[in-house]
């Protein structure tokens, strides 16, 4: 494993509630692939030693419009998930404009297979890996989890599959060609943001709604041309193209104050997975703008939040309800359920 280790540091997990002394979380910075002389890295947060062998893994994919963000763009991974016994692998992927789709999806699937190939030396469980993506990362997580084997695979560690146990898609785009239409449709009902996540930025409260069909939009840059001119690429980049009954369980979360990605994008993916008979839950959250999962203290300072919940268990019937809960708590419960050991489920 030492040949794979680029950096190693020890950090203390953040204090949560009444807890005063959290056990140490080990953080390793590792190379999982190289392209044209450029290394792609991930930060692996390992839970405290007494509970870490072999640890289930949550692979986190940051947002940033496929052109920005880093593997540190997100919440405090030590605080929220390493303390629960999960390993967190926050990965970087290739960004536009140096690449176009599907290069970054290939990176995701390559990282999953790399983790499986090195599971023994990293003390992780290759059979218990989930994806969690926010915004652009949510889109990549959904496509990577749903696309069939042999699609967008890349070239490394092909003796392993990129199959994952579950997916948390937070406010990710799903059909680029209807985003402007949905944005206009939701304009009158767009809620006022209850929190500030990106002051003054695109998608921030009060900022103009994004346009997606123009050739300078994040979606167009990902495709390599304006969205309306590339219908085949739009279809290839949509996770809905690959929806199937045996999809891994999905939790889809979207804020109703999001003026960057219309929440109708999440509804479309939920409806497609439901129609296929897959296991899927949709949570539409009052008052939350884009990128809300970047706020580590969100549940404590502003939650719990009102959520409209639609749930379709595999092989069952849809149920709907209204709940009040924290978004990080919902994520934690989702991962706890789907990453439990086979003997504990």
Coordinates of C-alpha atoms in Angstrom, one line a residue:
X1 CA 0.0 0.0 0.0
X2 CA 2.9 2.4 0.7
X3 CA 3.6 2.6 -3.1
X4 CA 0.1 3.9 -3.5
X5 CA 0.3 6.4 -0.7
X6 CA 1.0 10.0 -1.7
X7 CA 0.2 11.8 1.5
X8 CA -0.8 10.7 5.0
X9 CA -2.2 12.8 7.8
X10 CA -4.1 12.2 11.0
X11 CA -6.9 14.4 12.0
X12 CA -9.5 14.4 14.8
X13 CA -13.1 14.1 13.9
X14 CA -15.2 17.2 14.6
X15 CA -17.1 17.2 17.9
X16 CA -20.8 16.4 17.4
X17 CA -23.4 17.2 20.0
X18 CA -22.3 16.3 23.4
X19 CA -19.3 14.3 22.2
X20 CA -16.0 15.8 23.5
X21 CA -13.2 13.5 22.4
X22 CA -13.7 11.9 19.0
X23 CA -11.2 9.2 17.9
X24 CA -8.7 9.9 15.2
X25 CA -9.6 9.5 11.6
X26 CA -6.8 8.5 9.2
X27 CA -6.7 10.4 5.9
X28 CA -4.7 9.1 2.9
X29 CA -4.3 10.9 -0.4
X30 CA -3.9 8.2 -3.1
X31 CA -3.5 8.1 -6.9
X32 CA -6.2 6.0 -8.6
X33 CA -5.4 6.7 -12.3
X34 CA -3.2 8.8 -14.6
X35 CA -4.1 10.3 -18.0
X36 CA -1.6 12.0 -20.3
X37 CA 0.8 12.4 -17.5
X38 CA -1.8 13.9 -15.1
X39 CA -2.5 12.0 -11.9
X40 CA -6.0 11.6 -10.5
X41 CA -6.3 11.5 -6.8
X42 CA -8.7 10.6 -4.1
X43 CA -8.7 11.3 -0.3
X44 CA -9.6 8.2 1.6
X45 CA -10.9 8.9 5.1
X46 CA -10.7 5.7 7.2
X47 CA -12.8 5.3 10.3
X48 CA -11.1 4.8 13.7
X49 CA -9.1 1.5 13.9
X50 CA -11.3 -0.5 16.2
X51 CA -14.2 -0.3 13.7
X52 CA -12.5 0.0 10.4
X53 CA -11.8 -3.5 9.1
X54 CA -13.1 -4.0 6.5
X55 CA -15.0 -0.7 6.1
X56 CA -17.8 0.0 3.7
X57 CA -17.0 2.9 1.4
X58 CA -18.9 6.0 0.3
X59 CA -17.4 7.5 -2.9
X60 CA -18.1 11.3 -2.9
X61 CA -18.3 13.2 -6.2
X62 CA -18.1 17.0 -5.8
X63 CA -20.1 19.5 -7.7
X64 CA -18.8 22.5 -9.8
X65 CA -20.5 22.4 -13.1
X66 CA -18.1 19.7 -14.4
X67 CA -15.5 22.5 -14.7
X68 CA -14.6 23.3 -11.1
X69 CA -14.5 22.0 -7.6
X70 CA -11.9 19.6 -6.0
X71 CA -11.9 16.6 -3.8
X72 CA -12.2 18.9 -0.8
X73 CA -15.4 20.6 -2.2
X74 CA -18.0 19.2 0.2
X75 CA -18.9 18.7 3.9
X76 CA -16.6 17.5 6.6
X77 CA -16.2 13.9 5.7
X78 CA -14.5 13.0 9.0
X79 CA -17.4 14.4 11.0
X80 CA -20.3 12.9 9.2
X81 CA -19.4 9.5 8.0
X82 CA -16.0 8.3 9.1
X83 CA -17.3 8.5 12.7
X84 CA -20.1 6.1 11.7
X85 CA -17.7 3.4 10.5
X86 CA -17.7 4.3 6.8
X87 CA -14.6 4.9 4.7
X88 CA -15.1 8.1 2.7
X89 CA -13.3 8.3 -0.7
X90 CA -13.6 11.9 -2.0
X91 CA -12.3 11.8 -5.6
X92 CA -11.3 14.2 -8.2
X93 CA -12.2 13.7 -11.8
X94 CA -11.2 15.3 -15.1
X95 CA -12.8 18.7 -15.8
X96 CA -14.0 20.7 -18.7
X97 CA -12.9 22.3 -21.0
X98 CA -9.9 19.9 -21.1
X99 CA -12.3 16.9 -21.5
X100 CA -15.9 16.3 -22.6
X101 CA -18.4 13.6 -21.7
X102 CA -17.9 10.7 -21.0
X103 CA -14.3 11.1 -19.8
X104 CA -15.4 12.1 -16.3
X105 CA -17.9 9.2 -16.0
X106 CA -15.0 6.9 -16.9
X107 CA -13.1 8.4 -14.1
X108 CA -15.8 7.5 -11.6
X109 CA -16.1 3.9 -12.7
X110 CA -12.3 3.6 -12.8
X111 CA -12.1 4.8 -9.2
X112 CA -14.6 2.3 -8.1
X113 CA -12.7 -0.5 -9.7
X114 CA -9.4 0.8 -8.3
X115 CA -10.9 0.7 -4.8
X116 CA -12.0 -2.9 -5.3
X117 CA -8.6 -3.9 -6.7
X118 CA -6.9 -2.5 -3.6
X119 CA -9.5 -3.3 -1.0
X120 CA -7.4 -5.7 1.0
X121 CA -4.5 -3.3 1.5
X122 CA -6.8 -0.4 2.2
X123 CA -8.9 -2.4 4.8
X124 CA -12.2 -1.7 2.9
X125 CA -15.0 -4.0 1.7
X126 CA -15.2 -4.2 -2.1
X127 CA -18.8 -5.5 -1.9
X128 CA -20.0 -2.5 0.0
X129 CA -19.4 0.6 -2.0
X130 CA -21.9 3.4 -2.6
X131 CA -21.8 6.6 -4.6
X132 CA -22.8 10.1 -3.4
X133 CA -22.7 13.0 -5.8
X134 CA -23.8 16.6 -5.5
X135 CA -24.9 18.7 -8.6
X136 CA -22.5 17.7 -11.4
X137 CA -21.3 15.0 -9.2
X138 CA -24.8 13.7 -8.7
X139 CA -25.2 13.5 -12.5
X140 CA -21.9 11.5 -12.8
X141 CA -22.9 9.2 -9.9
X142 CA -26.2 8.4 -11.6
X143 CA -24.7 7.7 -15.0
X144 CA -21.8 5.7 -13.6
X145 CA -24.2 3.5 -11.5
X146 CA -26.8 2.9 -14.2
X147 CA -24.8 2.5 -17.4
X148 CA -24.2 -1.2 -18.4
X149 CA -20.9 -2.9 -18.0
X150 CA -18.6 -2.1 -21.0
X151 CA -19.9 1.4 -21.2
X152 CA -17.8 4.3 -20.1
X153 CA -15.4 1.9 -18.4
X154 CA -12.0 3.2 -19.2
X155 CA -9.1 0.7 -19.3
X156 CA -7.8 0.0 -15.7
X157 CA -8.7 -3.0 -13.5
X158 CA -11.3 -4.3 -15.8
X159 CA -11.3 -7.7 -14.0
X160 CA -13.4 -5.9 -11.5
X161 CA -16.9 -4.4 -12.0
X162 CA -17.9 -0.8 -11.2
X163 CA -21.1 -2.1 -9.6
X164 CA -22.1 -0.2 -6.5
X165 CA -24.5 -1.0 -3.6
X166 CA -26.4 2.3 -3.7
X167 CA -26.5 5.9 -5.0
X168 CA -27.3 9.3 -3.3
X169 CA -27.9 11.8 -6.1
X170 CA -28.2 15.3 -4.6
X171 CA -29.6 17.9 -7.0
X172 CA -27.9 16.5 -10.1
X173 CA -29.1 17.3 -13.7
X174 CA -30.7 14.4 -15.5
X175 CA -32.0 15.7 -18.9
X176 CA -30.2 18.7 -20.2
X177 CA -32.6 19.3 -23.1
X178 CA -35.5 20.2 -20.8
X179 CA -33.7 22.2 -18.1
X180 CA -34.6 25.6 -19.5
X181 CA -38.2 24.6 -19.9
X182 CA -38.4 23.3 -16.3
X183 CA -36.6 26.5 -15.0
X184 CA -39.3 28.6 -16.5
X185 CA -42.1 26.4 -15.3
X186 CA -40.7 26.5 -11.7
X187 CA -40.1 30.2 -11.7
X188 CA -43.4 31.1 -10.0
X189 CA -43.1 28.5 -7.3
X190 CA -39.4 28.8 -6.6
X191 CA -39.0 29.1 -2.8
X192 CA -36.9 31.6 -1.0
X193 CA -33.7 30.1 0.3
X194 CA -33.6 29.5 4.0
X195 CA -29.8 29.3 4.1
X196 CA -26.9 30.9 2.4
X197 CA -24.5 28.4 0.8
X198 CA -22.8 30.3 -2.0
X199 CA -23.0 34.1 -1.3
X200 CA -23.3 36.0 -4.6
X201 CA -22.6 33.0 -6.7
X202 CA -24.6 31.3 -9.5
X203 CA -27.4 29.4 -7.8
X204 CA -27.2 31.6 -4.7
X205 CA -30.4 33.1 -3.3
X206 CA -31.4 36.1 -5.4
X207 CA -29.1 35.3 -8.3
X208 CA -30.5 35.0 -11.8
X209 CA -31.7 31.5 -12.8
X210 CA -29.2 29.7 -15.0
X211 CA -29.7 29.1 -18.7
X212 CA -28.7 25.7 -19.9
X213 CA -29.2 25.7 -23.7
X214 CA -26.7 28.4 -24.4
X215 CA -23.3 27.3 -25.7
X216 CA -21.5 28.7 -22.6
X217 CA -23.6 26.7 -20.1
X218 CA -22.0 24.0 -18.0
X219 CA -24.1 21.3 -19.8
X220 CA -23.0 22.6 -23.2
X221 CA -19.4 22.7 -22.2
X222 CA -19.7 19.1 -21.0
X223 CA -21.1 17.9 -24.3
X224 CA -18.7 19.9 -26.5
X225 CA -21.5 22.1 -28.1
X226 CA -24.8 23.8 -27.4
X227 CA -27.3 21.4 -25.9
X228 CA -30.0 21.9 -28.6
X229 CA -27.5 21.0 -31.3
X230 CA -26.4 17.6 -29.9
X231 CA -29.4 15.4 -29.2
X232 CA -27.5 12.2 -29.4
X233 CA -24.9 13.4 -26.9
X234 CA -27.7 14.7 -24.6
X235 CA -29.3 11.3 -24.6
X236 CA -25.9 9.5 -24.0
X237 CA -25.2 11.8 -21.0
X238 CA -28.6 11.3 -19.4
X239 CA -28.8 8.7 -16.6
X240 CA -32.5 8.2 -17.7
X241 CA -31.1 6.4 -20.8
X242 CA -29.8 3.6 -18.7
X243 CA -32.5 3.2 -16.1
X244 CA -33.3 -0.5 -15.4
X245 CA -35.2 -2.6 -12.9
X246 CA -32.0 -4.0 -11.3
X247 CA -30.6 -0.5 -10.7
X248 CA -29.0 0.0 -7.2
X249 CA -31.2 1.7 -4.7
X250 CA -31.3 5.5 -5.2
X251 CA -32.0 8.3 -2.8
X252 CA -32.6 11.6 -4.7
X253 CA -32.6 14.8 -2.8
X254 CA -33.3 18.3 -4.2
X255 CA -34.0 21.7 -2.6
X256 CA -37.1 23.7 -3.6
X257 CA -35.1 26.9 -3.5
X258 CA -32.7 25.7 -6.2
X259 CA -32.4 28.2 -9.1
X260 CA -29.4 26.4 -10.6
X261 CA -30.8 23.0 -11.4
X262 CA -34.6 22.8 -11.5
X263 CA -36.0 20.2 -9.0
X264 CA -38.0 18.8 -11.9
X265 CA -34.7 17.1 -13.0
X266 CA -34.8 14.9 -9.9
X267 CA -38.5 14.2 -10.4
X268 CA -37.8 12.9 -13.9
X269 CA -35.2 10.5 -12.7
X270 CA -37.4 9.3 -9.8
X271 CA -40.3 8.7 -12.1
X272 CA -38.1 6.8 -14.6
X273 CA -36.7 4.5 -11.8
X274 CA -40.2 4.0 -10.3
X275 CA -41.6 3.0 -13.7
X276 CA -38.8 0.5 -14.1
X277 CA -39.6 -1.1 -10.7
X278 CA -36.3 0.0 -9.1
X279 CA -35.8 0.9 -5.4
X280 CA -35.9 4.7 -5.3
X281 CA -36.8 7.5 -2.8
X282 CA -37.3 11.2 -3.7
X283 CA -37.0 14.0 -1.1
X284 CA -37.9 17.5 -2.1
X285 CA -36.8 19.8 0.7
X286 CA -38.3 23.2 1.6
X287 CA -36.1 26.2 1.6
X288 CA -32.8 24.7 0.4
X289 CA -30.8 26.2 -2.5
X290 CA -28.2 24.5 -4.7
X291 CA -25.1 23.1 -3.1
X292 CA -26.6 22.8 0.4
X293 CA -24.6 19.6 1.2
X294 CA -21.5 21.8 1.2
X295 CA -22.7 23.3 4.6
X296 CA -21.4 20.9 7.2
X297 CA -23.4 22.6 10.0
X298 CA -26.7 22.8 8.1
X299 CA -28.8 20.4 10.2
X300 CA -27.7 22.0 13.5
X301 CA -28.1 25.6 12.4
X302 CA -31.3 25.5 10.2
X303 CA -32.9 22.0 10.3
X304 CA -34.9 20.0 10.6
X305 CA -36.4 20.6 7.2
X306 CA -39.9 19.9 5.8
X307 CA -39.6 17.2 3.1
X308 CA -42.1 15.9 0.6
X309 CA -41.2 12.2 0.3
X310 CA -42.1 9.8 -2.4
X311 CA -40.8 6.2 -1.9
X312 CA -40.9 3.2 -4.2
X313 CA -39.5 0.1 -2.6
X314 CA -38.3 -2.6 -5.1
X315 CA -41.3 -4.9 -5.8
X316 CA -43.6 -2.7 -3.7
X317 CA -46.1 0.2 -4.1
X318 CA -45.3 3.9 -4.0
X319 CA -46.0 5.7 -0.7
X320 CA -46.0 9.5 -0.1
X321 CA -45.6 11.4 3.1
X322 CA -44.3 14.6 4.6
X323 CA -41.5 14.5 7.1
X324 CA -39.3 16.9 9.1
X325 CA -35.6 15.8 9.3
X326 CA -32.1 16.8 8.7
X327 CA -30.6 16.3 5.3
X328 CA -27.3 14.8 6.7
X329 CA -29.3 12.6 9.0
X330 CA -31.4 11.3 6.0
X331 CA -28.1 10.6 4.1
X332 CA -26.6 8.8 7.1
X333 CA -29.7 6.6 7.5
X334 CA -29.6 5.7 3.8
X335 CA -26.0 4.7 3.9
X336 CA -26.4 2.8 7.2
X337 CA -29.2 0.7 5.7
X338 CA -27.6 -0.1 2.4
X339 CA -24.0 -0.5 3.6
X340 CA -24.8 -2.8 6.5
X341 CA -23.1 -6.1 6.3
X342 CA -24.9 -9.0 4.7
X343 CA -25.3 -10.6 8.0
X344 CA -26.8 -7.5 9.6
X345 CA -29.5 -6.9 6.9

